[in-house]
Amino acid sequence: GCLTVIMPFIGAILFAFILWISTWRMYKRFILIPIGVNHKTVSALIATFILLLLLIIPTTFLALTLVDRGDALINYLSPYLTTTGLPSKAPEWLSNLPFMGQEFARMWRRFATNQAELNQFLSQFIAPTRELVIKISAIFANGFVQLCFVFFVLFFLFRDGDKLSKMLRIAAEKLGGQLGSTMLHKVSETVIAVMVGIIGTAVGQATVALFGFLIAGVPAPLLLAFATFFLSMVPIGPPIIWGGAA
């Protein structure tokens, strides 16, 4: 019964442990020791709040920028889809697309001369778009709940980290002796190295992408750099951003 209840949150718990292992040394050096070991609850609250801010601030900026760009896109497209209709000539970039550019240009000219056909063509995307928005909203809602649970668990890991570390060391030594203790240390070092590698690579790719976007004069370079940072943790993520910008 308990396993059934906790199963949906296994990923969040594991992620909280990864964050705890990766930041434990910095937490003890810069927060716990300066504040005092007798104020572990306050120290844990401060550390959790700092990590929360590091995630919320760029995410909020990204979301607000996306909303602003979305409004601008809607305002730009509304006249073409409601009153004035499409221009008679297709944009050059659309006509020059490889393989399908000429076909897209012919569709553009056909829709430009027949508003009713354009409306009928667009209406078939209403239901799929609505379903997509609902699914994306559900994913974001679930992600928000999981994220709240991550920081909830992380607070207790920071607060009781010394006790938990001792328990893990004792368990490892009882199970494997000196080898168990060594393996526990290796696991900790490996987790830290992987996290530093992932975050460092993401920061590096985002920084290089930002300079590239600025040099090329791409609109909203900071937004695209943030998106590059987050998608750098996903296989083939950054090419989606700089490929679209190109």
PDB file of C-alpha atoms in Angstrom:
ATOM      1  CA  GLY A   1       0.000   0.000   0.000  1.00  0.00           C
ATOM      2  CA  CYS A   2       2.729   2.482   0.940  1.00  0.00           C
ATOM      3  CA  LEU A   3       4.677   1.618  -2.205  1.00  0.00           C
ATOM      4  CA  THR A   4       1.603   2.274  -4.354  1.00  0.00           C
ATOM      5  CA  VAL A   5       1.159   5.697  -2.779  1.00  0.00           C
ATOM      6  CA  ILE A   6       4.808   6.702  -3.117  1.00  0.00           C
ATOM      7  CA  MET A   7       5.396   5.234  -6.583  1.00  0.00           C
ATOM      8  CA  PRO A   8       4.267   8.363  -8.551  1.00  0.00           C
ATOM      9  CA  PHE A   9       6.805  10.395  -6.564  1.00  0.00           C
ATOM     10  CA  ILE A  10       9.807   8.074  -6.903  1.00  0.00           C
ATOM     11  CA  GLY A  11      11.315  10.263  -9.628  1.00  0.00           C
ATOM     12  CA  ALA A  12      10.903  13.402  -7.503  1.00  0.00           C
ATOM     13  CA  ILE A  13      12.475  11.699  -4.461  1.00  0.00           C
ATOM     14  CA  LEU A  14      15.450  10.484  -6.502  1.00  0.00           C
ATOM     15  CA  PHE A  15      15.908  13.946  -8.000  1.00  0.00           C
ATOM     16  CA  ALA A  16      15.813  15.468  -4.496  1.00  0.00           C
ATOM     17  CA  PHE A  17      18.542  13.034  -3.406  1.00  0.00           C
ATOM     18  CA  ILE A  18      20.634  13.975  -6.456  1.00  0.00           C
ATOM     19  CA  LEU A  19      20.298  17.680  -5.632  1.00  0.00           C
ATOM     20  CA  TRP A  20      21.136  16.978  -2.003  1.00  0.00           C
ATOM     21  CA  ILE A  21      24.263  14.973  -2.827  1.00  0.00           C
ATOM     22  CA  SER A  22      25.391  17.564  -5.397  1.00  0.00           C
ATOM     23  CA  THR A  23      24.974  20.582  -3.098  1.00  0.00           C
ATOM     24  CA  TRP A  24      25.663  19.102   0.344  1.00  0.00           C
ATOM     25  CA  ARG A  25      29.293  20.237   0.569  1.00  0.00           C
ATOM     26  CA  MET A  26      28.503  23.790  -0.533  1.00  0.00           C
ATOM     27  CA  TYR A  27      25.523  23.857   1.829  1.00  0.00           C
ATOM     28  CA  LYS A  28      27.665  22.901   4.826  1.00  0.00           C
ATOM     29  CA  ARG A  29      30.473  25.305   3.924  1.00  0.00           C
ATOM     30  CA  PHE A  30      28.518  28.424   2.980  1.00  0.00           C
ATOM     31  CA  ILE A  31      25.229  28.090   4.901  1.00  0.00           C
ATOM     32  CA  LEU A  32      25.198  25.536   7.723  1.00  0.00           C
ATOM     33  CA  ILE A  33      28.570  26.333   9.338  1.00  0.00           C
ATOM     34  CA  PRO A  34      28.272  30.176   9.132  1.00  0.00           C
ATOM     35  CA  ILE A  35      24.728  30.125  10.558  1.00  0.00           C
ATOM     36  CA  GLY A  36      25.487  27.438  13.121  1.00  0.00           C
ATOM     37  CA  VAL A  37      24.859  23.736  13.446  1.00  0.00           C
ATOM     38  CA  ASN A  38      22.246  24.472  16.116  1.00  0.00           C
ATOM     39  CA  HIS A  39      20.067  26.205  13.523  1.00  0.00           C
ATOM     40  CA  LYS A  40      19.666  23.397  11.016  1.00  0.00           C
ATOM     41  CA  THR A  41      16.024  24.191  10.256  1.00  0.00           C
ATOM     42  CA  VAL A  42      16.820  27.802   9.354  1.00  0.00           C
ATOM     43  CA  SER A  43      19.825  26.721   7.293  1.00  0.00           C
ATOM     44  CA  ALA A  44      17.754  24.133   5.428  1.00  0.00           C
ATOM     45  CA  LEU A  45      15.041  26.709   4.700  1.00  0.00           C
ATOM     46  CA  ILE A  46      17.598  29.193   3.329  1.00  0.00           C
ATOM     47  CA  ALA A  47      19.286  26.588   1.118  1.00  0.00           C
ATOM     48  CA  THR A  48      15.975  25.301  -0.227  1.00  0.00           C
ATOM     49  CA  PHE A  49      14.788  28.846  -0.909  1.00  0.00           C
ATOM     50  CA  ILE A  50      18.005  29.712  -2.775  1.00  0.00           C
ATOM     51  CA  LEU A  51      17.720  26.647  -5.019  1.00  0.00           C
ATOM     52  CA  LEU A  52      14.055  27.438  -5.576  1.00  0.00           C
ATOM     53  CA  LEU A  53      14.912  30.970  -6.678  1.00  0.00           C
ATOM     54  CA  LEU A  54      17.621  29.709  -9.027  1.00  0.00           C
ATOM     55  CA  LEU A  55      14.957  27.646 -10.781  1.00  0.00           C
ATOM     56  CA  ILE A  56      11.952  29.970 -10.547  1.00  0.00           C
ATOM     57  CA  ILE A  57      13.546  33.242 -11.707  1.00  0.00           C
ATOM     58  CA  PRO A  58      14.775  32.056 -15.145  1.00  0.00           C
ATOM     59  CA  THR A  59      11.675  29.874 -15.628  1.00  0.00           C
ATOM     60  CA  THR A  60       9.361  32.798 -14.841  1.00  0.00           C
ATOM     61  CA  PHE A  61      11.313  35.072 -17.180  1.00  0.00           C
ATOM     62  CA  LEU A  62      11.101  32.450 -19.912  1.00  0.00           C
ATOM     63  CA  ALA A  63       7.350  31.989 -19.417  1.00  0.00           C
ATOM     64  CA  LEU A  64       6.632  35.738 -19.408  1.00  0.00           C
ATOM     65  CA  THR A  65       8.722  36.252 -22.524  1.00  0.00           C
ATOM     66  CA  LEU A  66       6.908  33.404 -24.299  1.00  0.00           C
ATOM     67  CA  VAL A  67       3.538  34.923 -23.382  1.00  0.00           C
ATOM     68  CA  ASP A  68       4.664  38.331 -24.640  1.00  0.00           C
ATOM     69  CA  ARG A  69       5.982  36.879 -27.911  1.00  0.00           C
ATOM     70  CA  GLY A  70       2.814  34.836 -28.290  1.00  0.00           C
ATOM     71  CA  ASP A  71       0.651  37.950 -27.959  1.00  0.00           C
ATOM     72  CA  ALA A  72       2.809  39.745 -30.510  1.00  0.00           C
ATOM     73  CA  LEU A  73       2.478  36.811 -32.921  1.00  0.00           C
ATOM     74  CA  ILE A  74      -1.311  36.720 -32.494  1.00  0.00           C
ATOM     75  CA  ASN A  75      -1.582  40.477 -33.058  1.00  0.00           C
ATOM     76  CA  TYR A  76       0.572  40.149 -36.176  1.00  0.00           C
ATOM     77  CA  LEU A  77      -1.413  37.268 -37.677  1.00  0.00           C
ATOM     78  CA  SER A  78      -4.943  38.371 -36.715  1.00  0.00           C
ATOM     79  CA  PRO A  79      -5.435  40.894 -39.573  1.00  0.00           C
ATOM     80  CA  TYR A  80      -4.320  38.320 -42.160  1.00  0.00           C
ATOM     81  CA  LEU A  81      -6.703  35.670 -40.835  1.00  0.00           C
ATOM     82  CA  THR A  82      -9.756  37.872 -40.246  1.00  0.00           C
ATOM     83  CA  THR A  83      -9.988  41.060 -42.297  1.00  0.00           C
ATOM     84  CA  THR A  84      -7.303  41.770 -44.881  1.00  0.00           C
ATOM     85  CA  GLY A  85      -6.502  38.153 -45.738  1.00  0.00           C
ATOM     86  CA  LEU A  86      -3.124  36.847 -46.823  1.00  0.00           C
ATOM     87  CA  PRO A  87      -0.912  38.879 -49.173  1.00  0.00           C
ATOM     88  CA  SER A  88      -1.132  37.665 -52.741  1.00  0.00           C
ATOM     89  CA  LYS A  89       2.577  36.829 -52.884  1.00  0.00           C
ATOM     90  CA  ALA A  90       4.115  34.238 -50.607  1.00  0.00           C
ATOM     91  CA  PRO A  91       7.166  35.278 -48.535  1.00  0.00           C
ATOM     92  CA  GLU A  92      10.463  34.526 -50.210  1.00  0.00           C
ATOM     93  CA  TRP A  93      11.727  32.421 -47.315  1.00  0.00           C
ATOM     94  CA  LEU A  94       8.685  30.169 -47.687  1.00  0.00           C
ATOM     95  CA  SER A  95       9.146  29.761 -51.438  1.00  0.00           C
ATOM     96  CA  ASN A  96      12.847  29.043 -50.982  1.00  0.00           C
ATOM     97  CA  LEU A  97      12.366  26.184 -48.547  1.00  0.00           C
ATOM     98  CA  PRO A  98      13.959  22.975 -49.877  1.00  0.00           C
ATOM     99  CA  PHE A  99      11.743  20.252 -51.368  1.00  0.00           C
ATOM    100  CA  MET A 100       8.339  21.721 -50.367  1.00  0.00           C
ATOM    101  CA  GLY A 101       8.884  25.447 -50.872  1.00  0.00           C
ATOM    102  CA  GLN A 102       7.093  25.712 -54.221  1.00  0.00           C
ATOM    103  CA  GLU A 103       4.177  23.619 -52.987  1.00  0.00           C
ATOM    104  CA  PHE A 104       3.793  25.863 -49.941  1.00  0.00           C
ATOM    105  CA  ALA A 105       3.897  28.908 -52.208  1.00  0.00           C
ATOM    106  CA  ARG A 106       1.082  27.492 -54.372  1.00  0.00           C
ATOM    107  CA  MET A 107      -1.024  26.792 -51.268  1.00  0.00           C
ATOM    108  CA  TRP A 108      -0.354  30.343 -50.086  1.00  0.00           C
ATOM    109  CA  ARG A 109      -1.583  31.834 -53.378  1.00  0.00           C
ATOM    110  CA  ARG A 110      -4.697  29.645 -53.325  1.00  0.00           C
ATOM    111  CA  PHE A 111      -5.581  30.666 -49.772  1.00  0.00           C
ATOM    112  CA  ALA A 112      -4.826  34.338 -50.532  1.00  0.00           C
ATOM    113  CA  THR A 113      -7.565  34.372 -53.185  1.00  0.00           C
ATOM    114  CA  ASN A 114     -10.116  32.361 -51.165  1.00  0.00           C
ATOM    115  CA  GLN A 115     -10.661  33.398 -47.537  1.00  0.00           C
ATOM    116  CA  ALA A 116     -13.365  30.768 -47.032  1.00  0.00           C
ATOM    117  CA  GLU A 117     -10.989  27.969 -48.038  1.00  0.00           C
ATOM    118  CA  LEU A 118      -8.359  29.358 -45.669  1.00  0.00           C
ATOM    119  CA  ASN A 119     -10.856  29.392 -42.791  1.00  0.00           C
ATOM    120  CA  GLN A 120     -11.910  25.836 -43.592  1.00  0.00           C
ATOM    121  CA  PHE A 121      -8.286  24.717 -43.705  1.00  0.00           C
ATOM    122  CA  LEU A 122      -7.536  26.319 -40.329  1.00  0.00           C
ATOM    123  CA  SER A 123     -10.700  24.991 -38.673  1.00  0.00           C
ATOM    124  CA  GLN A 124      -9.460  21.406 -38.901  1.00  0.00           C
ATOM    125  CA  PHE A 125      -6.625  22.276 -36.524  1.00  0.00           C
ATOM    126  CA  ILE A 126      -8.867  23.685 -33.778  1.00  0.00           C
ATOM    127  CA  ALA A 127      -9.727  20.380 -32.073  1.00  0.00           C
ATOM    128  CA  PRO A 128      -6.156  18.940 -32.204  1.00  0.00           C
ATOM    129  CA  THR A 129      -4.761  22.236 -30.927  1.00  0.00           C
ATOM    130  CA  ARG A 130      -7.244  22.251 -28.042  1.00  0.00           C
ATOM    131  CA  GLU A 131      -6.294  18.687 -27.113  1.00  0.00           C
ATOM    132  CA  LEU A 132      -2.601  19.555 -27.346  1.00  0.00           C
ATOM    133  CA  VAL A 133      -3.049  22.571 -25.060  1.00  0.00           C
ATOM    134  CA  ILE A 134      -4.934  20.435 -22.520  1.00  0.00           C
ATOM    135  CA  LYS A 135      -2.211  17.761 -22.562  1.00  0.00           C
ATOM    136  CA  ILE A 136       0.566  20.336 -22.238  1.00  0.00           C
ATOM    137  CA  SER A 137      -1.288  22.003 -19.353  1.00  0.00           C
ATOM    138  CA  ALA A 138      -1.640  18.644 -17.612  1.00  0.00           C
ATOM    139  CA  ILE A 139       2.087  17.967 -18.078  1.00  0.00           C
ATOM    140  CA  PHE A 140       2.997  21.354 -16.620  1.00  0.00           C
ATOM    141  CA  ALA A 141       0.591  20.885 -13.703  1.00  0.00           C
ATOM    142  CA  ASN A 142       2.062  17.465 -12.920  1.00  0.00           C
ATOM    143  CA  GLY A 143       5.573  18.879 -13.253  1.00  0.00           C
ATOM    144  CA  PHE A 144       4.717  21.688 -10.826  1.00  0.00           C
ATOM    145  CA  VAL A 145       3.400  19.208  -8.246  1.00  0.00           C
ATOM    146  CA  GLN A 146       6.487  17.025  -8.658  1.00  0.00           C
ATOM    147  CA  LEU A 147       8.754  20.060  -8.319  1.00  0.00           C
ATOM    148  CA  CYS A 148       7.028  21.144  -5.102  1.00  0.00           C
ATOM    149  CA  PHE A 149       7.532  17.641  -3.737  1.00  0.00           C
ATOM    150  CA  VAL A 150      11.225  17.724  -4.750  1.00  0.00           C
ATOM    151  CA  PHE A 151      11.863  20.849  -2.674  1.00  0.00           C
ATOM    152  CA  PHE A 152       9.714  19.506   0.178  1.00  0.00           C
ATOM    153  CA  VAL A 153      11.930  16.404   0.379  1.00  0.00           C
ATOM    154  CA  LEU A 154      15.077  18.457  -0.175  1.00  0.00           C
ATOM    155  CA  PHE A 155      14.348  20.602   2.871  1.00  0.00           C
ATOM    156  CA  PHE A 156      14.337  17.538   5.146  1.00  0.00           C
ATOM    157  CA  LEU A 157      17.434  16.160   3.471  1.00  0.00           C
ATOM    158  CA  PHE A 158      19.281  19.395   4.230  1.00  0.00           C
ATOM    159  CA  ARG A 159      17.943  19.553   7.779  1.00  0.00           C
ATOM    160  CA  ASP A 160      18.749  15.930   8.669  1.00  0.00           C
ATOM    161  CA  GLY A 161      21.608  15.425   6.233  1.00  0.00           C
ATOM    162  CA  ASP A 162      24.230  14.601   8.898  1.00  0.00           C
ATOM    163  CA  LYS A 163      22.065  11.875  10.412  1.00  0.00           C
ATOM    164  CA  LEU A 164      21.197  10.460   7.006  1.00  0.00           C
ATOM    165  CA  SER A 165      24.863  10.448   5.935  1.00  0.00           C
ATOM    166  CA  LYS A 166      25.827   8.503   9.052  1.00  0.00           C
ATOM    167  CA  MET A 167      22.982   6.028   8.505  1.00  0.00           C
ATOM    168  CA  LEU A 168      24.071   5.465   4.901  1.00  0.00           C
ATOM    169  CA  ARG A 169      27.703   4.945   5.924  1.00  0.00           C
ATOM    170  CA  ILE A 170      26.748   2.478   8.664  1.00  0.00           C
ATOM    171  CA  ALA A 171      24.463   0.556   6.292  1.00  0.00           C
ATOM    172  CA  ALA A 172      27.149   0.442   3.586  1.00  0.00           C
ATOM    173  CA  GLU A 173      29.801  -0.795   6.038  1.00  0.00           C
ATOM    174  CA  LYS A 174      27.499  -3.481   7.431  1.00  0.00           C
ATOM    175  CA  LEU A 175      26.632  -4.695   3.946  1.00  0.00           C
ATOM    176  CA  GLY A 176      30.080  -4.557   2.369  1.00  0.00           C
ATOM    177  CA  GLY A 177      32.629  -3.550   4.982  1.00  0.00           C
ATOM    178  CA  GLN A 178      35.350  -1.239   3.731  1.00  0.00           C
ATOM    179  CA  LEU A 179      34.314  -1.956   0.151  1.00  0.00           C
ATOM    180  CA  GLY A 180      30.769  -0.774   0.900  1.00  0.00           C
ATOM    181  CA  SER A 181      32.071   2.482   2.365  1.00  0.00           C
ATOM    182  CA  THR A 182      34.334   2.980  -0.655  1.00  0.00           C
ATOM    183  CA  MET A 183      31.486   2.306  -3.090  1.00  0.00           C
ATOM    184  CA  LEU A 184      29.249   4.794  -1.270  1.00  0.00           C
ATOM    185  CA  HIS A 185      31.956   7.443  -1.651  1.00  0.00           C
ATOM    186  CA  LYS A 186      32.365   6.574  -5.341  1.00  0.00           C
ATOM    187  CA  VAL A 187      28.615   6.880  -5.915  1.00  0.00           C
ATOM    188  CA  SER A 188      28.602  10.315  -4.275  1.00  0.00           C
ATOM    189  CA  GLU A 189      31.552  11.515  -6.350  1.00  0.00           C
ATOM    190  CA  THR A 190      29.996  10.154  -9.531  1.00  0.00           C
ATOM    191  CA  VAL A 191      26.665  11.917  -8.902  1.00  0.00           C
ATOM    192  CA  ILE A 192      28.452  15.221  -8.248  1.00  0.00           C
ATOM    193  CA  ALA A 193      30.626  14.848 -11.356  1.00  0.00           C
ATOM    194  CA  VAL A 194      27.647  14.043 -13.570  1.00  0.00           C
ATOM    195  CA  MET A 195      25.614  16.994 -12.265  1.00  0.00           C
ATOM    196  CA  VAL A 196      28.555  19.385 -12.690  1.00  0.00           C
ATOM    197  CA  GLY A 197      29.085  18.052 -16.203  1.00  0.00           C
ATOM    198  CA  ILE A 198      25.426  18.423 -17.190  1.00  0.00           C
ATOM    199  CA  ILE A 199      24.993  21.912 -15.727  1.00  0.00           C
ATOM    200  CA  GLY A 200      28.396  23.089 -16.944  1.00  0.00           C
ATOM    201  CA  THR A 201      27.737  21.852 -20.464  1.00  0.00           C
ATOM    202  CA  ALA A 202      24.315  23.510 -20.470  1.00  0.00           C
ATOM    203  CA  VAL A 203      25.763  26.835 -19.301  1.00  0.00           C
ATOM    204  CA  GLY A 204      28.527  26.634 -21.904  1.00  0.00           C
ATOM    205  CA  GLN A 205      26.142  25.876 -24.765  1.00  0.00           C
ATOM    206  CA  ALA A 206      23.739  28.605 -23.664  1.00  0.00           C
ATOM    207  CA  THR A 207      26.560  31.172 -23.446  1.00  0.00           C
ATOM    208  CA  VAL A 208      27.938  30.311 -26.878  1.00  0.00           C
ATOM    209  CA  ALA A 209      24.405  30.339 -28.317  1.00  0.00           C
ATOM    210  CA  LEU A 210      23.728  33.762 -26.763  1.00  0.00           C
ATOM    211  CA  PHE A 211      26.807  35.271 -28.423  1.00  0.00           C
ATOM    212  CA  GLY A 212      25.838  33.620 -31.709  1.00  0.00           C
ATOM    213  CA  PHE A 213      22.289  34.976 -31.532  1.00  0.00           C
ATOM    214  CA  LEU A 214      23.585  38.479 -30.726  1.00  0.00           C
ATOM    215  CA  ILE A 215      26.076  38.434 -33.603  1.00  0.00           C
ATOM    216  CA  ALA A 216      23.460  37.140 -36.057  1.00  0.00           C
ATOM    217  CA  GLY A 217      20.876  39.677 -34.894  1.00  0.00           C
ATOM    218  CA  VAL A 218      18.285  37.027 -33.985  1.00  0.00           C
ATOM    219  CA  PRO A 219      15.247  38.440 -32.119  1.00  0.00           C
ATOM    220  CA  ALA A 220      14.946  37.667 -28.374  1.00  0.00           C
ATOM    221  CA  PRO A 221      18.482  36.266 -27.957  1.00  0.00           C
ATOM    222  CA  LEU A 222      18.197  36.002 -24.155  1.00  0.00           C
ATOM    223  CA  LEU A 223      14.999  33.967 -24.421  1.00  0.00           C
ATOM    224  CA  LEU A 224      16.606  31.614 -26.927  1.00  0.00           C
ATOM    225  CA  ALA A 225      19.691  31.306 -24.716  1.00  0.00           C
ATOM    226  CA  PHE A 226      17.525  30.299 -21.740  1.00  0.00           C
ATOM    227  CA  ALA A 227      15.728  27.770 -23.914  1.00  0.00           C
ATOM    228  CA  THR A 228      19.099  26.437 -25.086  1.00  0.00           C
ATOM    229  CA  PHE A 229      20.202  26.016 -21.466  1.00  0.00           C
ATOM    230  CA  PHE A 230      17.164  23.920 -20.522  1.00  0.00           C
ATOM    231  CA  LEU A 231      17.115  21.906 -23.741  1.00  0.00           C
ATOM    232  CA  SER A 232      20.860  21.199 -23.468  1.00  0.00           C
ATOM    233  CA  MET A 233      19.897  18.568 -20.895  1.00  0.00           C
ATOM    234  CA  VAL A 234      17.771  16.812 -23.526  1.00  0.00           C
ATOM    235  CA  PRO A 235      19.355  14.797 -26.367  1.00  0.00           C
ATOM    236  CA  ILE A 236      19.393  16.838 -29.595  1.00  0.00           C
ATOM    237  CA  GLY A 237      17.793  19.737 -27.715  1.00  0.00           C
ATOM    238  CA  PRO A 238      19.937  22.759 -28.704  1.00  0.00           C
ATOM    239  CA  PRO A 239      19.679  22.132 -32.488  1.00  0.00           C
ATOM    240  CA  ILE A 240      15.928  22.668 -32.154  1.00  0.00           C
ATOM    241  CA  ILE A 241      16.653  26.220 -30.978  1.00  0.00           C
ATOM    242  CA  TRP A 242      19.547  27.325 -33.163  1.00  0.00           C
ATOM    243  CA  GLY A 243      18.224  25.374 -36.133  1.00  0.00           C
ATOM    244  CA  GLY A 244      14.922  27.228 -35.932  1.00  0.00           C
ATOM    245  CA  ALA A 245      16.743  30.544 -35.484  1.00  0.00           C
ATOM    246  CA  ALA A 246      18.850  29.846 -38.554  1.00  0.00           C
TER     247      ALA A 246
END
